[in-house]
Amino acid sequence: MRKENVVFISISVLLTSALAVVVYFSQAWSLAAMEQQQLFMYDWGYLTDLLKRGGIGLITARFAVQFFVNPVASSCITALLLGGSAWMLWRTVSRFVSIPEFYPLCWTPSLVVACLLRVPEASFLPVTRLFLASLLLVLASSAFKPKSRSETSTFHIFAASTIGCAVLIAFLTIYPKVANPAYDELCRLEYLTINERYEELIDNVPKRALSPGELNYVNHALAETGRLGDELFSVRQNSPFGLFTYADGYENMPLSAHVLYSMGDMAAAEEVAFNAFQAKYGYNPSMLKLLSKVEMMRGCHETASKYLDLLSKSLYYRKWAKQYLHHLQDGSPVEEIERGSRNMHGDDGYLVMSVSLFSDLVNIVRTNPSDVKAAEYALSFLLLAKDFTGVRDFIAEFWGKPCLLRLPKHAQEALVFFYDYFHTMDESYAASLGIDHQTYSDYLSTDFLWCCNHGLEKETIDRFEQFKSSSSMNGFRNTFWYYLLYEKID
Amino acid sequence: MKRSISAILAVLSLCACSTSLPETFSDACAAELFPDYSYVTIPDNIAPLNFNVTEDCEACMVEIGGKIIKARHGLVSFNRGWWKKTIAKTDSLSLTVYSRKGREWVRHEPFTIRISHDPIDSYLSFRLIPPGYQGWNELGLYQRCLETFRETPILENRLTDGNCLNCHTLNNRDPETFLFHSRASFGGTYMLMNGESKVVNTKTDSTAATRYAYWHPNGRFIAYSVNDTQQNFFASNPDRIEVYDNSSDVVIYDVEKGAMFWSEQIRSKDSFETYPVFTPDGKNLIFCSAKAVAGLPESFREVKYSLCMIAFDPLTGSLGEKVDTLFSAPRTGLSVAFPKVSPDGKHVVFVVQDHGSFAIWHKDSDLWSIELPSGEAKPMIELNSSDGESWHTWSDNSCWLAFGSRRDDGLFTKVYISHVDENGNASKPFLMPQKDPLRFYHDCMNSYNLPEFMTGPVAVRQKAIARTLKHASPEATTLRSESQ
């Protein structure tokens, strides 16, 4: 093998490895989101349909994307494909123009494609990037054009390649972050959610103020780990929208479906999932899983098996689907399905999302008084709406039922505040706030003993006393009291 | 050379396995089949009725008209040429299924398929849409040749930026005169009339965008409903979704003048009017009407539609004064939807349910018929199931009725076809045939929505339709008083 070829191969391997690392740190989550836009099925009908629509190229692409479920695999596959394309382009170009400085130019298309992977809806950006990238490379190549090929060609190859590609990689890394900074974070949260890696999600919450969408993911993770009632304010909240923001576009629909499912609002989750399961390039696997489970809860096994059969034709979801198909066939109970089923046996005239999501939650808890998650979500809605009177009413209705055998920490904070607020308010001031005598008397009936009998613990009482006497709020930022008094609701 | 050919033929003939019936077998009850085609009546121009034997067995074969067909993985597939020839010259096919489990063969109870020589319209158009949608990521209008398995798109919404396409309506099943609505981007009503296409904006200052449509037989008028439709999901009702109108009216569009008109009998504030259809003689307009109900959606069970009829003069385009009630909701406590008059004018078939007008999501919805002119209403027992029956369409010769039903899985609507005799008696319906029906319907993630018979295929290419929708300026609609 010629020395020059060895050098080029070495550079290509190095660049491909570097690209894999760059892709991993800059794009692994958006690639994982791409995986959710299709369900690659090992099914003759599906493959022939792909073949008809896009030939071998489409099948190869869809085949590769199924492995994007693993961020390391997605980065390696992407880098290998792009590095391989660059190498083949260079081999082709070098047959016609044997100028080594063209080597970096051959990386341009691959790097531009890598850049575009991050852009959800590519429009004019690709053209601009292609132009800029090509221009930079040509400039880099021409700047190092050798006077005598024999003397300095190796050095020039290295120099041109390094400078050109360093500029492009920097561009690749920095520019998309400027163009779409929130996208990667949402993709990361979505990935952790659909893979049920809730602890990891909670442990790595950014310190900055979170958008409603990001808060939906974090609060969902808290709910799934049973920590919503105690740790809601461990993250800076700004409104009830942090619990649920209704999907206003396809991208947000899976999140809405996950959250509604977690709340136990199975019919509403199904409503959203019906719209979300048809993704950009096929079926959304996580939505198919959700639909399968809801159909099982309904007892519609025929329809559930339709969805499960689709999933069982895939590589990654086969095991999960087979497990649920097994449950379908032998009728063995699945705890998750059992829980949801209970929520689907209430008032047959109740329409979800027609009044408010909070009404749905109360309806769910009334139908299924053992649904702790739904109760925690309902209490959290009231807390985030700063409705401490509503918290008192909720506790009055549900305390002692299986869903509320222990009062979550933040609900205790709201209850003690309620007690303190109305017991230190004189009736004339209450009247000036529009509180009539009967209501005022009702509020006063929630006395200290009532609070203690409804889950208020000594630790919360002591902490509240400290809060009232403290001059600094630093130690109380993770409390309902701080949120109530100092956070402005959006 | 000749020797070689003879040798090859000899080897091939030895290799070719000649299927023969098992010599010993025991008798058993009827085999489990999908679709259940036993004792159905089919037209002599229908595509082969391939079916799957779903019995738990290792091998099976079917004896039909002296021919033995071996099932492959349970699929009994007929040769199209043989099928066509066979059903053209007989009135009945007798089928016997044999299945083998281990070494034991079982002969299942034979069944027959009756062949009617009343031909069915060669095409069926429909919309394919995922059930339960609110958005519309991927949908389309399609046409299926009933004599073969060929299904082609009339228009897929990927060509029109993924917008909603709905309510395709043909004039007397004529594929050259039809319309459908296009929503969102490229909004308007696409109309094809004798090969010429245009887009009409049916919104006026007084009326919102139109919905359900029906052509007058003379092609000059189109009856539309104007609906403010909403849908909500039930928390725990097997019906899943309630679709309801906050308000609805019936209006009539004059195609020649591009003008809309109505009378207070079909557009009243005190009632919801919807699903208008003209009678085949064009002298009457039939529609559904319910007393307006406040407090929707909570009061959805109070909305009950009656079937009404009003005279229509096609020469002057004027409506009569008196509204006749063909089926009374207050008297029966039931609600009607989707009326369709047979082309011979003898029967009106409609859907009856407990409440509301959107039968697709009602498990109790059944097909009923009223004989004209006697007005006697009765349920079409042969057609109905424990799940919902909904949109239906008459063939050109009034002998076949195709309708949507969710009887198989409760969610995905499929098309069933039934023969209806001159007295209005329907035969057991059969599922629209497919090459491999079990696999096809199991893998199909769409509902067959709004099936409509067509006497032939829509000849306009979908790209041309999309181009018209994208580039044609929608014609404005005036009110008739303004246009005169």
Short mmCIF file of N, CA and C in Angstrom, two decimals, chain B residues 55-170:
data_model
loop_
_atom_site.label_atom_id
_atom_site.label_comp_id
_atom_site.label_asym_id
_atom_site.label_seq_id
_atom_site.Cartn_x
_atom_site.Cartn_y
_atom_site.Cartn_z
N GLU B 55 -58.83 -22.44 12.13
CA GLU B 55 -58.83 -23.61 13.01
C GLU B 55 -57.42 -23.90 13.50
N ASP B 56 -57.29 -24.47 14.68
CA ASP B 56 -55.99 -24.90 15.18
C ASP B 56 -55.65 -26.22 14.48
N CYS B 57 -54.94 -26.12 13.35
CA CYS B 57 -54.64 -27.33 12.59
C CYS B 57 -53.28 -27.19 11.90
N GLU B 58 -52.76 -28.30 11.43
CA GLU B 58 -51.44 -28.29 10.78
C GLU B 58 -51.54 -28.16 9.27
N ALA B 59 -52.65 -28.62 8.72
CA ALA B 59 -52.84 -28.50 7.27
C ALA B 59 -54.34 -28.44 7.00
N CYS B 60 -54.68 -27.81 5.91
CA CYS B 60 -56.11 -27.83 5.55
C CYS B 60 -56.29 -27.68 4.05
N MET B 61 -57.41 -28.10 3.58
CA MET B 61 -57.74 -27.97 2.16
C MET B 61 -59.24 -27.77 2.04
N VAL B 62 -59.61 -27.26 0.88
CA VAL B 62 -61.01 -26.95 0.66
C VAL B 62 -61.47 -27.57 -0.65
N GLU B 63 -62.60 -28.18 -0.60
CA GLU B 63 -63.21 -28.72 -1.82
C GLU B 63 -64.30 -27.75 -2.24
N ILE B 64 -64.19 -27.26 -3.46
CA ILE B 64 -65.18 -26.29 -3.94
C ILE B 64 -65.49 -26.59 -5.41
N GLY B 65 -66.72 -26.87 -5.66
CA GLY B 65 -67.16 -27.15 -7.02
C GLY B 65 -66.32 -28.21 -7.72
N GLY B 66 -65.95 -29.27 -7.00
CA GLY B 66 -65.16 -30.35 -7.60
C GLY B 66 -63.67 -30.06 -7.62
N LYS B 67 -63.26 -28.85 -7.25
CA LYS B 67 -61.83 -28.51 -7.24
C LYS B 67 -61.32 -28.56 -5.80
N ILE B 68 -60.08 -29.02 -5.68
CA ILE B 68 -59.49 -29.10 -4.33
C ILE B 68 -58.39 -28.05 -4.23
N ILE B 69 -58.52 -27.22 -3.24
CA ILE B 69 -57.51 -26.16 -3.05
C ILE B 69 -56.84 -26.37 -1.70
N LYS B 70 -55.51 -26.45 -1.77
CA LYS B 70 -54.74 -26.63 -0.54
C LYS B 70 -54.48 -25.26 0.06
N ALA B 71 -54.73 -25.12 1.36
CA ALA B 71 -54.50 -23.82 2.01
C ALA B 71 -53.02 -23.68 2.36
N ARG B 72 -52.49 -22.49 2.12
CA ARG B 72 -51.11 -22.21 2.51
C ARG B 72 -51.13 -21.36 3.76
N HIS B 73 -50.59 -21.88 4.81
CA HIS B 73 -50.63 -21.20 6.13
C HIS B 73 -52.06 -20.78 6.46
N GLY B 74 -52.99 -21.61 6.11
CA GLY B 74 -54.40 -21.35 6.42
C GLY B 74 -55.12 -20.51 5.38
N LEU B 75 -54.39 -19.95 4.43
CA LEU B 75 -55.04 -19.08 3.44
C LEU B 75 -55.55 -19.89 2.25
N VAL B 76 -56.84 -19.79 2.00
CA VAL B 76 -57.44 -20.42 0.83
C VAL B 76 -57.56 -19.35 -0.24
N SER B 77 -56.75 -19.50 -1.28
CA SER B 77 -56.67 -18.46 -2.30
C SER B 77 -57.14 -19.03 -3.64
N PHE B 78 -58.08 -18.34 -4.26
CA PHE B 78 -58.65 -18.83 -5.52
C PHE B 78 -57.96 -18.19 -6.71
N ASN B 79 -57.79 -18.98 -7.75
CA ASN B 79 -57.30 -18.44 -9.01
C ASN B 79 -58.38 -17.53 -9.61
N ARG B 80 -57.98 -16.32 -9.99
CA ARG B 80 -58.97 -15.33 -10.39
C ARG B 80 -59.77 -15.74 -11.65
N GLY B 81 -59.03 -16.32 -12.61
CA GLY B 81 -59.68 -16.76 -13.85
C GLY B 81 -60.69 -17.85 -13.57
N TRP B 82 -60.26 -18.82 -12.79
CA TRP B 82 -61.15 -19.94 -12.43
C TRP B 82 -62.37 -19.41 -11.67
N TRP B 83 -62.12 -18.51 -10.72
CA TRP B 83 -63.20 -17.95 -9.88
C TRP B 83 -64.24 -17.25 -10.75
N LYS B 84 -63.72 -16.42 -11.67
CA LYS B 84 -64.61 -15.61 -12.51
C LYS B 84 -65.51 -16.54 -13.35
N LYS B 85 -64.85 -17.54 -13.97
CA LYS B 85 -65.59 -18.47 -14.83
C LYS B 85 -66.62 -19.25 -14.03
N THR B 86 -66.20 -19.71 -12.85
CA THR B 86 -67.05 -20.58 -12.04
C THR B 86 -68.29 -19.84 -11.53
N ILE B 87 -68.08 -18.65 -10.98
CA ILE B 87 -69.25 -17.99 -10.38
C ILE B 87 -70.18 -17.38 -11.44
N ALA B 88 -69.67 -17.24 -12.67
CA ALA B 88 -70.52 -16.68 -13.72
C ALA B 88 -71.58 -17.68 -14.15
N LYS B 89 -71.29 -19.00 -13.99
CA LYS B 89 -72.21 -20.01 -14.54
C LYS B 89 -72.94 -20.83 -13.48
N THR B 90 -72.90 -20.36 -12.25
CA THR B 90 -73.60 -21.12 -11.21
C THR B 90 -74.39 -20.20 -10.28
N ASP B 91 -75.33 -20.77 -9.57
CA ASP B 91 -76.11 -19.98 -8.62
C ASP B 91 -75.65 -20.22 -7.18
N SER B 92 -74.82 -21.22 -7.03
CA SER B 92 -74.41 -21.56 -5.66
C SER B 92 -73.09 -22.33 -5.68
N LEU B 93 -72.25 -22.04 -4.70
CA LEU B 93 -71.00 -22.79 -4.55
C LEU B 93 -71.07 -23.55 -3.24
N SER B 94 -70.65 -24.79 -3.28
CA SER B 94 -70.62 -25.56 -2.04
C SER B 94 -69.16 -25.77 -1.64
N LEU B 95 -68.85 -25.47 -0.41
CA LEU B 95 -67.46 -25.59 0.05
C LEU B 95 -67.38 -26.54 1.25
N THR B 96 -66.36 -27.39 1.21
CA THR B 96 -66.11 -28.27 2.35
C THR B 96 -64.66 -28.10 2.78
N VAL B 97 -64.49 -27.82 4.04
CA VAL B 97 -63.14 -27.62 4.58
C VAL B 97 -62.68 -28.88 5.28
N TYR B 98 -61.46 -29.31 4.96
CA TYR B 98 -60.82 -30.44 5.65
C TYR B 98 -59.62 -29.89 6.41
N SER B 99 -59.47 -30.31 7.65
CA SER B 99 -58.29 -29.87 8.39
C SER B 99 -57.60 -31.07 9.05
N ARG B 100 -56.29 -30.94 9.19
CA ARG B 100 -55.53 -32.06 9.77
C ARG B 100 -54.79 -31.59 11.03
N LYS B 101 -54.96 -32.37 12.09
CA LYS B 101 -54.21 -32.13 13.33
C LYS B 101 -53.54 -33.45 13.67
N GLY B 102 -52.21 -33.47 13.66
CA GLY B 102 -51.51 -34.74 13.79
C GLY B 102 -51.72 -35.54 12.53
N ARG B 103 -52.15 -36.77 12.68
CA ARG B 103 -52.41 -37.59 11.47
C ARG B 103 -53.89 -37.64 11.13
N GLU B 104 -54.70 -37.07 11.99
CA GLU B 104 -56.15 -37.17 11.83
C GLU B 104 -56.72 -36.05 10.97
N TRP B 105 -57.42 -36.46 9.94
CA TRP B 105 -58.12 -35.46 9.11
C TRP B 105 -59.57 -35.31 9.61
N VAL B 106 -60.03 -34.08 9.53
CA VAL B 106 -61.41 -33.79 9.93
C VAL B 106 -62.12 -33.13 8.76
N ARG B 107 -63.32 -33.61 8.47
CA ARG B 107 -64.13 -32.93 7.45
C ARG B 107 -65.15 -32.06 8.18
N HIS B 108 -65.07 -30.76 7.91
CA HIS B 108 -65.98 -29.85 8.59
C HIS B 108 -67.29 -29.74 7.81
N GLU B 109 -68.29 -29.32 8.53
CA GLU B 109 -69.63 -29.20 7.94
C GLU B 109 -69.57 -28.29 6.70
N PRO B 110 -70.05 -28.78 5.57
CA PRO B 110 -69.97 -27.95 4.36
C PRO B 110 -70.87 -26.71 4.46
N PHE B 111 -70.53 -25.72 3.68
CA PHE B 111 -71.40 -24.53 3.62
C PHE B 111 -71.50 -24.07 2.17
N THR B 112 -72.46 -23.21 1.93
CA THR B 112 -72.65 -22.74 0.55
C THR B 112 -72.49 -21.22 0.48
N ILE B 113 -72.17 -20.78 -0.72
CA ILE B 113 -72.16 -19.35 -1.02
C ILE B 113 -73.12 -19.17 -2.19
N ARG B 114 -74.12 -18.31 -1.99
CA ARG B 114 -75.11 -18.12 -3.06
C ARG B 114 -74.59 -17.04 -4.02
N ILE B 115 -74.75 -17.31 -5.31
CA ILE B 115 -74.30 -16.33 -6.30
C ILE B 115 -75.53 -15.60 -6.85
N SER B 116 -75.48 -14.30 -6.77
CA SER B 116 -76.56 -13.51 -7.37
C SER B 116 -76.05 -12.98 -8.71
N HIS B 117 -76.92 -12.99 -9.69
CA HIS B 117 -76.50 -12.47 -11.00
C HIS B 117 -76.90 -11.01 -11.17
N ASP B 118 -77.24 -10.37 -10.06
CA ASP B 118 -77.39 -8.90 -10.07
C ASP B 118 -75.98 -8.34 -9.89
N PRO B 119 -75.44 -7.68 -10.89
CA PRO B 119 -74.04 -7.22 -10.74
C PRO B 119 -73.91 -6.09 -9.73
N ILE B 120 -72.76 -6.03 -9.13
CA ILE B 120 -72.47 -4.96 -8.19
C ILE B 120 -71.66 -3.89 -8.93
N ASP B 121 -71.79 -2.62 -8.50
CA ASP B 121 -70.99 -1.56 -9.12
C ASP B 121 -69.51 -1.93 -9.01
N SER B 122 -68.77 -1.64 -10.04
CA SER B 122 -67.41 -2.19 -10.10
C SER B 122 -66.44 -1.51 -9.13
N TYR B 123 -66.77 -0.32 -8.67
CA TYR B 123 -65.82 0.38 -7.78
C TYR B 123 -66.48 0.84 -6.49
N LEU B 124 -65.64 0.96 -5.47
CA LEU B 124 -66.08 1.51 -4.19
C LEU B 124 -65.04 2.55 -3.78
N SER B 125 -65.51 3.75 -3.46
CA SER B 125 -64.56 4.77 -2.97
C SER B 125 -64.74 4.90 -1.47
N PHE B 126 -63.70 5.31 -0.78
CA PHE B 126 -63.76 5.46 0.68
C PHE B 126 -62.59 6.31 1.11
N ARG B 127 -62.65 6.72 2.37
CA ARG B 127 -61.51 7.42 2.97
C ARG B 127 -60.85 6.46 3.94
N LEU B 128 -59.54 6.39 3.92
CA LEU B 128 -58.82 5.58 4.90
C LEU B 128 -58.25 6.52 5.94
N ILE B 129 -58.62 6.28 7.19
CA ILE B 129 -58.23 7.21 8.24
C ILE B 129 -58.05 6.44 9.55
N PRO B 130 -57.03 6.78 10.31
CA PRO B 130 -56.89 6.07 11.60
C PRO B 130 -58.07 6.40 12.51
N PRO B 131 -58.60 5.44 13.21
CA PRO B 131 -59.75 5.73 14.08
C PRO B 131 -59.34 6.62 15.25
N GLY B 132 -60.25 7.47 15.66
CA GLY B 132 -60.00 8.27 16.85
C GLY B 132 -59.21 9.53 16.61
N TYR B 133 -58.97 9.84 15.35
CA TYR B 133 -58.14 10.99 15.03
C TYR B 133 -58.81 12.30 15.44
N GLN B 134 -57.99 13.28 15.66
CA GLN B 134 -58.46 14.66 15.68
C GLN B 134 -57.63 15.43 14.67
N GLY B 135 -56.35 15.08 14.66
CA GLY B 135 -55.47 15.64 13.64
C GLY B 135 -55.54 14.72 12.43
N TRP B 136 -54.75 14.97 11.46
CA TRP B 136 -54.79 14.13 10.26
C TRP B 136 -53.41 14.11 9.64
N ASN B 137 -52.60 13.28 10.22
CA ASN B 137 -51.23 13.20 9.74
C ASN B 137 -51.17 12.56 8.36
N GLU B 138 -51.91 11.49 8.21
CA GLU B 138 -51.83 10.74 6.96
C GLU B 138 -53.21 10.17 6.65
N LEU B 139 -53.85 10.65 5.61
CA LEU B 139 -55.12 10.06 5.20
C LEU B 139 -55.28 10.26 3.71
N GLY B 140 -56.30 9.64 3.16
CA GLY B 140 -56.50 9.78 1.72
C GLY B 140 -57.85 9.23 1.29
N LEU B 141 -58.25 9.64 0.10
CA LEU B 141 -59.45 9.07 -0.53
C LEU B 141 -58.96 8.01 -1.50
N TYR B 142 -59.59 6.86 -1.48
CA TYR B 142 -59.12 5.74 -2.30
C TYR B 142 -60.29 5.13 -3.06
N GLN B 143 -59.96 4.36 -4.10
CA GLN B 143 -60.98 3.62 -4.83
C GLN B 143 -60.52 2.18 -4.97
N ARG B 144 -61.48 1.30 -4.80
CA ARG B 144 -61.15 -0.12 -4.86
C ARG B 144 -62.00 -0.76 -5.95
N CYS B 145 -61.33 -1.47 -6.85
CA CYS B 145 -62.08 -2.22 -7.86
C CYS B 145 -62.60 -3.48 -7.18
N LEU B 146 -63.91 -3.64 -7.15
CA LEU B 146 -64.48 -4.79 -6.44
C LEU B 146 -64.34 -6.09 -7.23
N GLU B 147 -63.99 -5.95 -8.52
CA GLU B 147 -63.84 -7.15 -9.35
C GLU B 147 -62.42 -7.73 -9.22
N THR B 148 -61.52 -6.90 -8.70
CA THR B 148 -60.15 -7.36 -8.46
C THR B 148 -59.78 -6.92 -7.04
N PHE B 149 -58.50 -6.99 -6.73
CA PHE B 149 -58.07 -6.50 -5.41
C PHE B 149 -57.40 -5.14 -5.51
N ARG B 150 -57.47 -4.52 -6.67
CA ARG B 150 -56.71 -3.29 -6.90
C ARG B 150 -57.31 -2.10 -6.16
N GLU B 151 -56.46 -1.48 -5.36
CA GLU B 151 -56.88 -0.29 -4.61
C GLU B 151 -55.93 0.85 -4.98
N THR B 152 -56.49 1.96 -5.45
CA THR B 152 -55.63 3.07 -5.87
C THR B 152 -56.09 4.36 -5.20
N PRO B 153 -55.17 5.30 -5.01
CA PRO B 153 -55.59 6.55 -4.38
C PRO B 153 -56.32 7.47 -5.35
N ILE B 154 -57.37 8.11 -4.85
CA ILE B 154 -57.98 9.22 -5.61
C ILE B 154 -57.18 10.48 -5.26
N LEU B 155 -56.93 10.65 -3.98
CA LEU B 155 -56.05 11.72 -3.52
C LEU B 155 -55.54 11.40 -2.12
N GLU B 156 -54.24 11.41 -1.97
CA GLU B 156 -53.65 11.24 -0.63
C GLU B 156 -53.21 12.60 -0.13
N ASN B 157 -53.38 12.85 1.16
CA ASN B 157 -53.12 14.21 1.65
C ASN B 157 -51.63 14.53 1.76
N ARG B 158 -50.76 13.57 1.45
CA ARG B 158 -49.33 13.91 1.41
C ARG B 158 -49.06 14.87 0.25
N LEU B 159 -49.98 14.89 -0.73
CA LEU B 159 -49.82 15.81 -1.86
C LEU B 159 -50.35 17.20 -1.56
N THR B 160 -51.08 17.31 -0.45
CA THR B 160 -51.67 18.61 -0.12
C THR B 160 -51.27 19.03 1.30
N ASP B 161 -50.02 18.86 1.59
CA ASP B 161 -49.42 19.27 2.87
C ASP B 161 -50.10 18.64 4.07
N GLY B 162 -50.58 17.42 3.90
CA GLY B 162 -51.15 16.69 5.04
C GLY B 162 -52.42 17.29 5.61
N ASN B 163 -53.22 17.91 4.77
CA ASN B 163 -54.46 18.52 5.29
C ASN B 163 -55.58 17.47 5.37
N CYS B 164 -56.72 17.89 5.91
CA CYS B 164 -57.84 16.96 6.02
C CYS B 164 -58.66 16.96 4.74
N LEU B 165 -59.04 15.79 4.29
CA LEU B 165 -59.92 15.64 3.13
C LEU B 165 -61.14 14.89 3.61
N ASN B 166 -62.34 15.38 3.31
CA ASN B 166 -63.50 14.65 3.81
C ASN B 166 -64.74 14.81 2.94
N CYS B 167 -65.72 13.96 3.29
CA CYS B 167 -67.06 14.01 2.72
C CYS B 167 -67.07 13.92 1.19
N HIS B 168 -66.36 12.95 0.64
CA HIS B 168 -66.43 12.77 -0.82
C HIS B 168 -67.84 12.30 -1.18
N THR B 169 -68.42 12.90 -2.20
CA THR B 169 -69.81 12.62 -2.57
C THR B 169 -69.92 12.57 -4.09
N LEU B 170 -70.58 11.52 -4.59
CA LEU B 170 -70.73 11.39 -6.04
C LEU B 170 -72.19 11.59 -6.42
#
